[in-house]
PDB file of C-alpha atoms (C1' of nucleotides) in Angstrom:
ATOM      1  CA  UNK A   1      -0.003   0.073  -0.186  1.00  0.00           C
ATOM      2  CA  UNK A   2       1.217   3.642  -0.503  1.00  0.00           C
ATOM      3  CA  UNK A   3       2.220   4.721   3.101  1.00  0.00           C
ATOM      4  CA  UNK A   4       1.811   9.061   3.799  1.00  0.00           C
ATOM      5  CA  UNK A   5       3.286  10.687   1.666  1.00  0.00           C
ATOM      6  CA  UNK A   6       1.544  14.057  -0.153  1.00  0.00           C
ATOM      7  CA  UNK A   7      -1.274  15.224   2.005  1.00  0.00           C
ATOM      8  CA  UNK A   8      -1.531  18.274   2.055  1.00  0.00           C
ATOM      9  CA  UNK A   9      -0.262  21.494  -0.579  1.00  0.00           C
ATOM     10  CA  UNK A  10       3.057  21.411   0.667  1.00  0.00           C
ATOM     11  CA  UNK A  11       4.262  19.801  -1.506  1.00  0.00           C
ATOM     12  CA  UNK A  12       7.016  16.489  -0.426  1.00  0.00           C
ATOM     13  CA  UNK A  13       8.240  14.710  -3.156  1.00  0.00           C
ATOM     14  CA  UNK A  14       8.215  10.851  -1.963  1.00  0.00           C
ATOM     15  CA  UNK A  15      12.053  11.463  -4.262  1.00  0.00           C
ATOM     16  CA  UNK A  16      12.730  14.324  -1.531  1.00  0.00           C
ATOM     17  CA  UNK A  17      11.879  12.350   1.470  1.00  0.00           C
ATOM     18  CA  UNK A  18      13.627   9.791   0.165  1.00  0.00           C
ATOM     19  CA  UNK A  19      16.950  11.255  -0.999  1.00  0.00           C
ATOM     20  CA  UNK A  20      16.564  12.148   3.531  1.00  0.00           C
ATOM     21  CA  UNK A  21      16.611   8.120   3.694  1.00  0.00           C
ATOM     22  CA  UNK A  22      14.028   7.184   6.169  1.00  0.00           C
ATOM     23  CA  UNK A  23      14.514   3.727   6.585  1.00  0.00           C
ATOM     24  CA  UNK A  24      10.544   3.800   7.871  1.00  0.00           C
ATOM     25  CA  UNK A  25      10.037   4.049   3.473  1.00  0.00           C
ATOM     26  CA  UNK A  26       9.766   0.450   1.781  1.00  0.00           C
ATOM     27  CA  UNK A  27      10.650   1.878  -0.928  1.00  0.00           C
ATOM     28  CA  UNK A  28      14.424   3.621   1.155  1.00  0.00           C
ATOM     29  CA  UNK A  29      17.978   2.769  -0.012  1.00  0.00           C
ATOM     30  CA  UNK A  30      18.608   2.624   3.497  1.00  0.00           C
ATOM     31  CA  UNK A  31      16.511  -0.305   4.311  1.00  0.00           C
ATOM     32  CA  UNK A  32      18.737  -2.421   2.231  1.00  0.00           C
ATOM     33  CA  UNK A  33      22.177  -0.120   3.806  1.00  0.00           C
ATOM     34  CA  UNK A  34      20.341  -1.605   6.819  1.00  0.00           C
ATOM     35  CA  UNK A  35      20.030  -5.483   6.009  1.00  0.00           C
ATOM     36  CA  UNK A  36      23.685  -5.540   5.045  1.00  0.00           C
ATOM     37  CA  UNK A  37      24.719  -4.450   8.723  1.00  0.00           C
ATOM     38  CA  UNK A  38      22.343  -6.434  10.666  1.00  0.00           C
ATOM     39  CA  UNK A  39      23.006  -9.664   9.113  1.00  0.00           C
ATOM     40  CA  UNK A  40      23.339 -12.242  10.660  1.00  0.00           C
ATOM     41  CA  UNK A  41      26.933 -12.134   9.411  1.00  0.00           C
ATOM     42  CA  UNK A  42      27.127  -9.187   8.461  1.00  0.00           C
ATOM     43  CA  UNK A  43      27.225  -7.379  11.684  1.00  0.00           C
ATOM     44  CA  UNK A  44      29.816 -10.093  13.308  1.00  0.00           C
ATOM     45  CA  UNK A  45      32.061  -8.812  10.356  1.00  0.00           C
ATOM     46  CA  UNK A  46      32.568  -5.731  11.224  1.00  0.00           C
ATOM     47  CA  UNK A  47      32.297  -7.023  14.811  1.00  0.00           C
ATOM     48  CA  UNK A  48      35.657  -8.263  14.262  1.00  0.00           C
ATOM     49  CA  UNK A  49      37.070  -5.936  11.929  1.00  0.00           C
ATOM     50  CA  UNK A  50      37.512  -3.737  14.217  1.00  0.00           C
ATOM     51  CA  UNK A  51      40.412  -5.519  15.588  1.00  0.00           C
ATOM     52  CA  UNK A  52      42.193  -4.788  11.885  1.00  0.00           C
ATOM     53  CA  UNK A  53      43.378  -6.223   9.157  1.00  0.00           C
ATOM     54  CA  UNK A  54      42.019  -9.913   8.690  1.00  0.00           C
ATOM     55  CA  UNK A  55      42.416 -12.929   6.839  1.00  0.00           C
ATOM     56  CA  UNK A  56      39.819 -15.061   5.397  1.00  0.00           C
ATOM     57  CA  UNK A  57      40.513 -17.926   6.997  1.00  0.00           C
ATOM     58  CA  UNK A  58      41.045 -15.620  10.524  1.00  0.00           C
ATOM     59  CA  UNK A  59      37.296 -14.010  10.140  1.00  0.00           C
ATOM     60  CA  UNK A  60      35.966 -17.146   9.652  1.00  0.00           C
ATOM     61  CA  UNK A  61      37.532 -19.492  12.230  1.00  0.00           C
ATOM     62  CA  UNK A  62      36.931 -15.765  14.801  1.00  0.00           C
ATOM     63  CA  UNK A  63      32.939 -15.934  13.764  1.00  0.00           C
ATOM     64  CA  UNK A  64      31.862 -19.336  15.253  1.00  0.00           C
ATOM     65  CA  UNK A  65      29.628 -20.860  13.368  1.00  0.00           C
ATOM     66  CA  UNK A  66      29.567 -18.938   9.624  1.00  0.00           C
ATOM     67  CA  UNK A  67      30.710 -21.022   6.280  1.00  0.00           C
ATOM     68  CA  UNK A  68      32.754 -19.699   3.556  1.00  0.00           C
ATOM     69  CA  UNK A  69      30.187 -19.382   1.345  1.00  0.00           C
ATOM     70  CA  UNK A  70      28.073 -16.982   4.038  1.00  0.00           C
ATOM     71  CA  UNK A  71      30.884 -15.248   4.980  1.00  0.00           C
ATOM     72  CA  UNK A  72      31.934 -14.089   1.245  1.00  0.00           C
ATOM     73  CA  UNK A  73      28.605 -13.310   0.314  1.00  0.00           C
ATOM     74  CA  UNK A  74      28.720 -10.725   4.381  1.00  0.00           C
ATOM     75  CA  UNK A  75      31.896  -9.673   2.711  1.00  0.00           C
ATOM     76  CA  UNK A  76      30.282  -8.353  -0.349  1.00  0.00           C
ATOM     77  CA  UNK A  77      27.392  -7.135   0.400  1.00  0.00           C
ATOM     78  CA  UNK A  78      29.932  -5.022   2.687  1.00  0.00           C
ATOM     79  CA  UNK A  79      32.485  -4.418   0.329  1.00  0.00           C
ATOM     80  CA  UNK A  80      30.096  -3.172  -2.122  1.00  0.00           C
ATOM     81  CA  UNK A  81      28.798  -0.426   0.040  1.00  0.00           C
ATOM     82  CA  UNK A  82      31.970   1.343   1.054  1.00  0.00           C
ATOM     83  CA  UNK A  83      32.853  -0.400   4.351  1.00  0.00           C
ATOM     84  CA  UNK A  84      35.160  -3.349   3.618  1.00  0.00           C
ATOM     85  CA  UNK A  85      38.201  -2.722   1.903  1.00  0.00           C
ATOM     86  CA  UNK A  86      39.532  -5.648   0.167  1.00  0.00           C
ATOM     87  CA  UNK A  87      42.795  -6.354  -1.064  1.00  0.00           C
ATOM     88  CA  UNK A  88      44.130  -9.339  -2.756  1.00  0.00           C
ATOM     89  CA  UNK A  89      47.586 -10.503  -3.287  1.00  0.00           C
ATOM     90  CA  UNK A  90      49.035 -11.531  -5.872  1.00  0.00           C
ATOM     91  CA  UNK A  91      50.912 -14.589  -4.845  1.00  0.00           C
ATOM     92  CA  UNK A  92      50.581 -18.384  -4.115  1.00  0.00           C
ATOM     93  CA  UNK A  93      49.016 -19.234  -2.456  1.00  0.00           C
ATOM     94  CA  UNK A  94      46.482 -16.568  -2.695  1.00  0.00           C
ATOM     95  CA  UNK A  95      46.651 -13.059   0.120  1.00  0.00           C
ATOM     96  CA  UNK A  96      43.748 -11.465   0.589  1.00  0.00           C
ATOM     97  CA  UNK A  97      42.837  -8.753   3.251  1.00  0.00           C
ATOM     98  CA  UNK A  98      39.976  -7.423   4.489  1.00  0.00           C
ATOM     99  CA  UNK A  99      40.231  -4.152   6.623  1.00  0.00           C
ATOM    100  CA  UNK A 100      37.297  -1.448   7.086  1.00  0.00           C
ATOM    101  CA  UNK A 101      37.281   1.512   5.563  1.00  0.00           C
ATOM    102  CA  UNK A 102      37.108   5.196   7.312  1.00  0.00           C
ATOM    103  CA  UNK A 103      33.503   4.747   6.867  1.00  0.00           C
ATOM    104  CA  UNK A 104      32.970   1.200   7.562  1.00  0.00           C
ATOM    105  CA  UNK A 105      34.178   1.442  11.230  1.00  0.00           C
ATOM    106  CA  UNK A 106      31.737   5.062  12.097  1.00  0.00           C
ATOM    107  CA  UNK A 107      29.651   1.668  11.005  1.00  0.00           C
ATOM    108  CA  UNK A 108      31.268  -0.877  12.209  1.00  0.00           C
ATOM    109  CA  UNK A 109      31.877   0.787  16.225  1.00  0.00           C
ATOM    110  CA  UNK A 110      27.812   1.560  16.607  1.00  0.00           C
ATOM    111  CA  UNK A 111      27.137  -2.518  16.079  1.00  0.00           C
ATOM    112  CA  UNK A 112      29.779  -2.160  18.530  1.00  0.00           C
ATOM    113  CA  UNK A 113      27.739  -0.359  20.898  1.00  0.00           C
ATOM    114  CA  UNK A 114      24.838  -2.445  19.830  1.00  0.00           C
ATOM    115  CA  UNK A 115      26.794  -6.367  20.473  1.00  0.00           C
ATOM    116  CA  UNK A 116      29.289  -5.080  23.714  1.00  0.00           C
ATOM    117  CA  UNK A 117      25.237  -3.689  25.132  1.00  0.00           C
ATOM    118  CA  UNK A 118      23.797  -7.053  25.003  1.00  0.00           C
ATOM    119  CA  UNK A 119      26.582  -8.782  26.115  1.00  0.00           C
ATOM    120  CA  UNK A 120      26.287  -6.759  29.401  1.00  0.00           C
ATOM    121  CA  UNK A 121      23.192  -6.622  29.380  1.00  0.00           C
ATOM    122  CA  UNK A 122      22.119 -10.809  29.105  1.00  0.00           C
ATOM    123  CA  UNK A 123      21.561 -11.946  31.859  1.00  0.00           C
ATOM    124  CA  UNK A 124      18.836  -9.483  32.535  1.00  0.00           C
ATOM    125  CA  UNK A 125      17.692 -10.498  28.612  1.00  0.00           C
ATOM    126  CA  UNK A 126      17.347 -13.870  29.587  1.00  0.00           C
ATOM    127  CA  UNK A 127      16.312 -12.829  33.190  1.00  0.00           C
ATOM    128  CA  UNK A 128      13.026 -11.337  31.528  1.00  0.00           C
ATOM    129  CA  UNK A 129      12.856 -14.611  29.224  1.00  0.00           C
ATOM    130  CA  UNK A 130      12.423 -17.194  31.905  1.00  0.00           C
ATOM    131  CA  UNK A 131      10.030 -15.350  33.186  1.00  0.00           C
ATOM    132  CA  UNK A 132       7.722 -15.168  30.183  1.00  0.00           C
ATOM    133  CA  UNK A 133       7.959 -18.170  29.088  1.00  0.00           C
ATOM    134  CA  UNK A 134       8.885 -20.888  31.365  1.00  0.00           C
ATOM    135  CA  UNK A 135       5.333 -21.024  32.170  1.00  0.00           C
ATOM    136  CA  UNK A 136       4.700 -24.417  30.987  1.00  0.00           C
TER     137      UNK A 136
ATOM    138  CA  UNK B   1      45.140 -18.185  23.236  1.00  0.00           C
ATOM    139  CA  UNK B   2      44.543 -14.878  22.600  1.00  0.00           C
ATOM    140  CA  UNK B   3      42.011 -13.596  25.109  1.00  0.00           C
ATOM    141  CA  UNK B   4      40.792 -15.850  28.224  1.00  0.00           C
ATOM    142  CA  UNK B   5      38.876 -12.959  29.144  1.00  0.00           C
ATOM    143  CA  UNK B   6      35.258 -13.359  29.691  1.00  0.00           C
ATOM    144  CA  UNK B   7      32.648 -11.644  32.540  1.00  0.00           C
ATOM    145  CA  UNK B   8      35.224  -9.639  34.298  1.00  0.00           C
ATOM    146  CA  UNK B   9      35.423  -6.189  32.689  1.00  0.00           C
ATOM    147  CA  UNK B  10      35.914  -3.338  33.573  1.00  0.00           C
ATOM    148  CA  UNK B  11      39.540  -2.865  33.173  1.00  0.00           C
ATOM    149  CA  UNK B  12      39.560  -3.873  29.777  1.00  0.00           C
ATOM    150  CA  UNK B  13      40.677  -1.513  27.149  1.00  0.00           C
ATOM    151  CA  UNK B  14      37.610  -1.966  24.530  1.00  0.00           C
ATOM    152  CA  UNK B  15      40.401  -1.125  21.703  1.00  0.00           C
ATOM    153  CA  UNK B  16      42.663  -3.324  22.488  1.00  0.00           C
ATOM    154  CA  UNK B  17      41.774  -6.300  22.895  1.00  0.00           C
ATOM    155  CA  UNK B  18      37.462  -5.510  20.313  1.00  0.00           C
ATOM    156  CA  UNK B  19      35.540  -8.510  22.504  1.00  0.00           C
ATOM    157  CA  UNK B  20      35.951 -11.554  20.316  1.00  0.00           C
ATOM    158  CA  UNK B  21      33.978 -12.735  22.960  1.00  0.00           C
ATOM    159  CA  UNK B  22      29.509 -14.117  23.691  1.00  0.00           C
ATOM    160  CA  UNK B  23      28.441 -12.930  20.044  1.00  0.00           C
ATOM    161  CA  UNK B  24      31.524 -14.986  18.327  1.00  0.00           C
ATOM    162  CA  UNK B  25      30.704 -17.820  20.611  1.00  0.00           C
ATOM    163  CA  UNK B  26      27.688 -20.141  17.935  1.00  0.00           C
ATOM    164  CA  UNK B  27      26.746 -21.414  21.458  1.00  0.00           C
ATOM    165  CA  UNK B  28      26.013 -18.859  22.726  1.00  0.00           C
ATOM    166  CA  UNK B  29      22.492 -16.748  23.240  1.00  0.00           C
ATOM    167  CA  UNK B  30      22.967 -12.930  22.916  1.00  0.00           C
ATOM    168  CA  UNK B  31      22.819 -14.938  18.726  1.00  0.00           C
ATOM    169  CA  UNK B  32      19.584 -15.056  19.456  1.00  0.00           C
ATOM    170  CA  UNK B  33      18.819 -11.630  21.254  1.00  0.00           C
ATOM    171  CA  UNK B  34      20.788  -9.785  18.423  1.00  0.00           C
ATOM    172  CA  UNK B  35      18.929 -11.501  15.916  1.00  0.00           C
ATOM    173  CA  UNK B  36      15.846 -10.172  17.352  1.00  0.00           C
ATOM    174  CA  UNK B  37      16.378  -6.973  17.215  1.00  0.00           C
ATOM    175  CA  UNK B  38      18.606  -6.192  14.428  1.00  0.00           C
ATOM    176  CA  UNK B  39      15.950  -8.161  12.693  1.00  0.00           C
ATOM    177  CA  UNK B  40      14.351  -6.473   8.916  1.00  0.00           C
ATOM    178  CA  UNK B  41      11.412  -4.858  11.322  1.00  0.00           C
ATOM    179  CA  UNK B  42      12.496  -5.528  14.546  1.00  0.00           C
ATOM    180  CA  UNK B  43      15.167  -3.257  14.083  1.00  0.00           C
ATOM    181  CA  UNK B  44      12.105  -0.560  12.459  1.00  0.00           C
ATOM    182  CA  UNK B  45       9.906  -1.457  15.711  1.00  0.00           C
ATOM    183  CA  UNK B  46      11.899  -0.397  18.201  1.00  0.00           C
ATOM    184  CA  UNK B  47      13.160   3.316  16.291  1.00  0.00           C
ATOM    185  CA  UNK B  48       9.405   3.788  16.035  1.00  0.00           C
ATOM    186  CA  UNK B  49       8.140   2.293  20.143  1.00  0.00           C
ATOM    187  CA  UNK B  50      11.043   5.116  20.574  1.00  0.00           C
ATOM    188  CA  UNK B  51       8.458   8.125  20.140  1.00  0.00           C
ATOM    189  CA  UNK B  52       6.206   6.304  22.323  1.00  0.00           C
ATOM    190  CA  UNK B  53       3.129   4.192  22.745  1.00  0.00           C
ATOM    191  CA  UNK B  54       1.614   2.744  19.783  1.00  0.00           C
ATOM    192  CA  UNK B  55      -1.388   0.348  18.746  1.00  0.00           C
ATOM    193  CA  UNK B  56      -0.840  -1.970  16.193  1.00  0.00           C
ATOM    194  CA  UNK B  57      -2.002  -0.517  13.456  1.00  0.00           C
ATOM    195  CA  UNK B  58      -0.146   2.722  13.768  1.00  0.00           C
ATOM    196  CA  UNK B  59       3.180   0.493  13.897  1.00  0.00           C
ATOM    197  CA  UNK B  60       2.037  -1.075  11.039  1.00  0.00           C
ATOM    198  CA  UNK B  61       0.708   2.506   9.245  1.00  0.00           C
ATOM    199  CA  UNK B  62       4.638   4.005  10.534  1.00  0.00           C
ATOM    200  CA  UNK B  63       6.936   0.737   9.522  1.00  0.00           C
ATOM    201  CA  UNK B  64       6.307   0.712   5.188  1.00  0.00           C
ATOM    202  CA  UNK B  65       6.304  -2.625   3.828  1.00  0.00           C
ATOM    203  CA  UNK B  66       5.274  -4.869   6.940  1.00  0.00           C
ATOM    204  CA  UNK B  67       2.587  -7.293   6.717  1.00  0.00           C
ATOM    205  CA  UNK B  68       0.068  -8.078  10.042  1.00  0.00           C
ATOM    206  CA  UNK B  69       1.873 -12.000  10.423  1.00  0.00           C
ATOM    207  CA  UNK B  70       6.021 -10.285  10.207  1.00  0.00           C
ATOM    208  CA  UNK B  71       4.671  -7.127  12.801  1.00  0.00           C
ATOM    209  CA  UNK B  72       2.992  -9.290  15.146  1.00  0.00           C
ATOM    210  CA  UNK B  73       6.192 -11.869  15.003  1.00  0.00           C
ATOM    211  CA  UNK B  74       8.808  -9.283  15.565  1.00  0.00           C
ATOM    212  CA  UNK B  75       6.623  -7.373  19.263  1.00  0.00           C
ATOM    213  CA  UNK B  76       6.627 -11.361  20.467  1.00  0.00           C
ATOM    214  CA  UNK B  77      10.406 -11.620  19.654  1.00  0.00           C
ATOM    215  CA  UNK B  78      11.327  -8.736  20.983  1.00  0.00           C
ATOM    216  CA  UNK B  79       8.234  -8.882  24.037  1.00  0.00           C
ATOM    217  CA  UNK B  80       9.514 -11.744  25.049  1.00  0.00           C
ATOM    218  CA  UNK B  81      12.915 -10.724  25.005  1.00  0.00           C
ATOM    219  CA  UNK B  82      11.947  -7.670  27.875  1.00  0.00           C
ATOM    220  CA  UNK B  83      11.358  -5.380  25.025  1.00  0.00           C
ATOM    221  CA  UNK B  84       8.590  -4.296  25.027  1.00  0.00           C
ATOM    222  CA  UNK B  85       5.522  -4.261  27.542  1.00  0.00           C
ATOM    223  CA  UNK B  86       2.673  -5.673  25.710  1.00  0.00           C
ATOM    224  CA  UNK B  87      -0.917  -4.301  27.373  1.00  0.00           C
ATOM    225  CA  UNK B  88      -4.447  -5.130  25.730  1.00  0.00           C
ATOM    226  CA  UNK B  89      -7.303  -3.148  27.225  1.00  0.00           C
ATOM    227  CA  UNK B  90     -10.924  -5.614  28.159  1.00  0.00           C
ATOM    228  CA  UNK B  91     -13.575  -3.562  25.654  1.00  0.00           C
ATOM    229  CA  UNK B  92     -14.817  -3.904  21.863  1.00  0.00           C
ATOM    230  CA  UNK B  93     -13.973  -3.493  19.686  1.00  0.00           C
ATOM    231  CA  UNK B  94     -10.003  -4.558  21.202  1.00  0.00           C
ATOM    232  CA  UNK B  95      -7.299  -1.929  22.114  1.00  0.00           C
ATOM    233  CA  UNK B  96      -3.866  -3.021  22.467  1.00  0.00           C
ATOM    234  CA  UNK B  97      -1.203  -0.929  23.344  1.00  0.00           C
ATOM    235  CA  UNK B  98       2.907  -1.530  22.988  1.00  0.00           C
ATOM    236  CA  UNK B  99       5.690   0.600  24.481  1.00  0.00           C
ATOM    237  CA  UNK B 100       9.867   0.252  25.633  1.00  0.00           C
ATOM    238  CA  UNK B 101      10.274  -2.003  28.679  1.00  0.00           C
ATOM    239  CA  UNK B 102      13.273   0.526  30.472  1.00  0.00           C
ATOM    240  CA  UNK B 103      15.545  -2.036  29.100  1.00  0.00           C
ATOM    241  CA  UNK B 104      13.840  -1.595  25.412  1.00  0.00           C
ATOM    242  CA  UNK B 105      14.654   1.828  25.646  1.00  0.00           C
ATOM    243  CA  UNK B 106      18.224   0.891  26.108  1.00  0.00           C
ATOM    244  CA  UNK B 107      18.416  -1.285  23.344  1.00  0.00           C
ATOM    245  CA  UNK B 108      16.047   1.265  20.567  1.00  0.00           C
ATOM    246  CA  UNK B 109      18.563   3.370  20.888  1.00  0.00           C
ATOM    247  CA  UNK B 110      20.902   1.535  19.810  1.00  0.00           C
ATOM    248  CA  UNK B 111      19.661   1.162  17.495  1.00  0.00           C
ATOM    249  CA  UNK B 112      18.277   4.158  16.231  1.00  0.00           C
ATOM    250  CA  UNK B 113      21.783   5.659  16.582  1.00  0.00           C
ATOM    251  CA  UNK B 114      22.214   2.951  13.720  1.00  0.00           C
ATOM    252  CA  UNK B 115      19.703   4.178  12.085  1.00  0.00           C
ATOM    253  CA  UNK B 116      20.585   8.162  12.204  1.00  0.00           C
ATOM    254  CA  UNK B 117      23.856   7.074  10.854  1.00  0.00           C
ATOM    255  CA  UNK B 118      22.826   5.235   8.369  1.00  0.00           C
ATOM    256  CA  UNK B 119      20.528   8.231   6.905  1.00  0.00           C
ATOM    257  CA  UNK B 120      22.801  11.122   7.300  1.00  0.00           C
ATOM    258  CA  UNK B 121      25.600   8.752   5.322  1.00  0.00           C
ATOM    259  CA  UNK B 122      23.360   7.225   3.050  1.00  0.00           C
ATOM    260  CA  UNK B 123      24.336  10.268   0.356  1.00  0.00           C
ATOM    261  CA  UNK B 124      28.442   8.791   0.894  1.00  0.00           C
ATOM    262  CA  UNK B 125      26.935   5.060   1.020  1.00  0.00           C
ATOM    263  CA  UNK B 126      25.798   5.240  -1.653  1.00  0.00           C
ATOM    264  CA  UNK B 127      28.476   6.461  -3.962  1.00  0.00           C
ATOM    265  CA  UNK B 128      30.940   4.411  -2.604  1.00  0.00           C
ATOM    266  CA  UNK B 129      28.570   1.486  -4.178  1.00  0.00           C
ATOM    267  CA  UNK B 130      27.886   3.598  -8.031  1.00  0.00           C
ATOM    268  CA  UNK B 131      31.661   3.396  -7.614  1.00  0.00           C
ATOM    269  CA  UNK B 132      31.394  -0.242  -7.691  1.00  0.00           C
ATOM    270  CA  UNK B 133      28.345  -2.026  -9.174  1.00  0.00           C
ATOM    271  CA  UNK B 134      28.611   0.312 -11.953  1.00  0.00           C
ATOM    272  CA  UNK B 135      30.474   0.676 -15.410  1.00  0.00           C
ATOM    273  CA  UNK B 136      33.499  -2.211 -15.587  1.00  0.00           C
TER     274      UNK B 136
ATOM    275  C1'  DC C   1      44.089 -21.080   0.787  1.00  0.00           C
ATOM    276  C1'  DG C   2      40.384 -18.582  -1.136  1.00  0.00           C
ATOM    277  C1'  DG C   3      37.122 -18.304  -3.218  1.00  0.00           C
ATOM    278  C1'  DA C   4      32.779 -19.757  -6.459  1.00  0.00           C
ATOM    279  C1'  DA C   5      29.126 -23.379  -8.289  1.00  0.00           C
ATOM    280  C1'  DT C   6      25.921 -26.108  -7.569  1.00  0.00           C
ATOM    281  C1'  DC C   7      22.143 -28.470  -4.790  1.00  0.00           C
ATOM    282  C1'  DC C   8      19.719 -29.249  -0.924  1.00  0.00           C
ATOM    283  C1'  DA C   9      16.930 -28.353   3.469  1.00  0.00           C
ATOM    284  C1'  DA C  10      14.892 -24.642   6.509  1.00  0.00           C
ATOM    285  C1'  DG C  11      13.644 -20.446   7.890  1.00  0.00           C
ATOM    286  C1'  DA C  12      11.050 -16.312   6.282  1.00  0.00           C
ATOM    287  C1'  DT C  13       7.966 -13.254   3.964  1.00  0.00           C
ATOM    288  C1'  DG C  14       3.862 -12.017   2.431  1.00  0.00           C
ATOM    289  C1'  DA C  15      -1.366 -12.796   0.145  1.00  0.00           C
ATOM    290  C1'  DT C  16      -5.976 -13.775   1.203  1.00  0.00           C
ATOM    291  C1'  DA C  17      -9.078 -15.492   5.118  1.00  0.00           C
ATOM    292  C1'  DC C  18     -10.592 -15.758   9.066  1.00  0.00           C
ATOM    293  C1'  DT C  19     -11.875 -15.223  14.038  1.00  0.00           C
ATOM    294  C1'  DG C  20     -12.908 -12.530  18.707  1.00  0.00           C
TER     295       DG C  20
ATOM    296  C1'  DC D   1      -8.750  -3.390  16.371  1.00  0.00           C
ATOM    297  C1'  DA D   2      -5.838  -6.464  16.654  1.00  0.00           C
ATOM    298  C1'  DG D   3      -4.629 -10.674  15.490  1.00  0.00           C
ATOM    299  C1'  DT D   4      -4.580 -15.761  13.974  1.00  0.00           C
ATOM    300  C1'  DA D   5      -4.116 -20.153  10.427  1.00  0.00           C
ATOM    301  C1'  DT D   6      -2.517 -21.200   5.579  1.00  0.00           C
ATOM    302  C1'  DC D   7      -0.550 -21.797   1.192  1.00  0.00           C
ATOM    303  C1'  DA D   8       2.474 -20.395  -1.689  1.00  0.00           C
ATOM    304  C1'  DT D   9       7.200 -17.869  -2.969  1.00  0.00           C
ATOM    305  C1'  DC D  10      11.493 -16.018  -1.414  1.00  0.00           C
ATOM    306  C1'  DT D  11      15.462 -15.976   0.448  1.00  0.00           C
ATOM    307  C1'  DT D  12      19.562 -17.986   3.582  1.00  0.00           C
ATOM    308  C1'  DG D  13      22.209 -20.958   5.084  1.00  0.00           C
ATOM    309  C1'  DG D  14      24.747 -25.034   5.092  1.00  0.00           C
ATOM    310  C1'  DA D  15      27.386 -29.504   3.025  1.00  0.00           C
ATOM    311  C1'  DT D  16      29.486 -30.767  -1.018  1.00  0.00           C
ATOM    312  C1'  DT D  17      32.350 -29.699  -5.397  1.00  0.00           C
ATOM    313  C1'  DC D  18      35.475 -28.438  -8.067  1.00  0.00           C
ATOM    314  C1'  DC D  19      39.241 -23.983  -9.465  1.00  0.00           C
ATOM    315  C1'  DG D  20      43.077 -21.011 -10.013  1.00  0.00           C
TER     316       DG D  20
END
DNA sequence: CGGAATCCAAGATGATACTG
DNA sequence: CAGTATCATCTTGGATTCCG
């Protein structure tokens, strides 16, 4: 369905709203970016890369449970969005380095704030959950 | 090994050992919480509720593109984690209110930081993308 | 080593219809 | 109004295999 916009005589066009980057608008490109950085593996990649350059297999080892395919996919999304820089050295065996761009470090700090908060408050959260679902 | 530090927290420098802690462990419950608040609709629900109490259909109207089912599901996850409080008034027609708990407001602030950053930097991000995906 | 390609299972998502 | 139930579909995720 169409959502709000253009109510009064004021000519607030859809394009203008999109240009300002409204995550609540279904057609805004920011939704896609949000999904990339918030994706199951994307957020973890960002947090790990805050620690500096990593090679593919280092990332894979640090991020518990990620498959090669998913890691590769997450890295590609983040690289396309300009958050991660990929440098492949022309050697044998292959040597590829991943690191955050300046912009990537900014988002990564946001995600680190989130993951840190969750880790710090995990006991509180789990306690709240027990009180809700336990009844059975 | 690198960091065997776990929950002592407090005196450990953030930038020195960028938490390779809980969220990176595949079996840690924090992963599930992370996925709830980072889910496609969960993050938007949190951000909207930062504005105060909302009814179901108000949320649905504000969050462009969400279906009833997905909104309902996101709200249930967030309620279970103790981030959202649901109050159903016994009237006809039904009247249900959703609002953030104290804990929910804390996470919501984190997510708001993220979404705001994305909105503010969308032009930069899209520009970076153009340079990558565009013509070969 | 660092992927890409393929196949398949599982889960997310959405439109529709229905209920209290 | 605020959901739930159902079914069809699209996307994720993982294991395997192959390549430079």
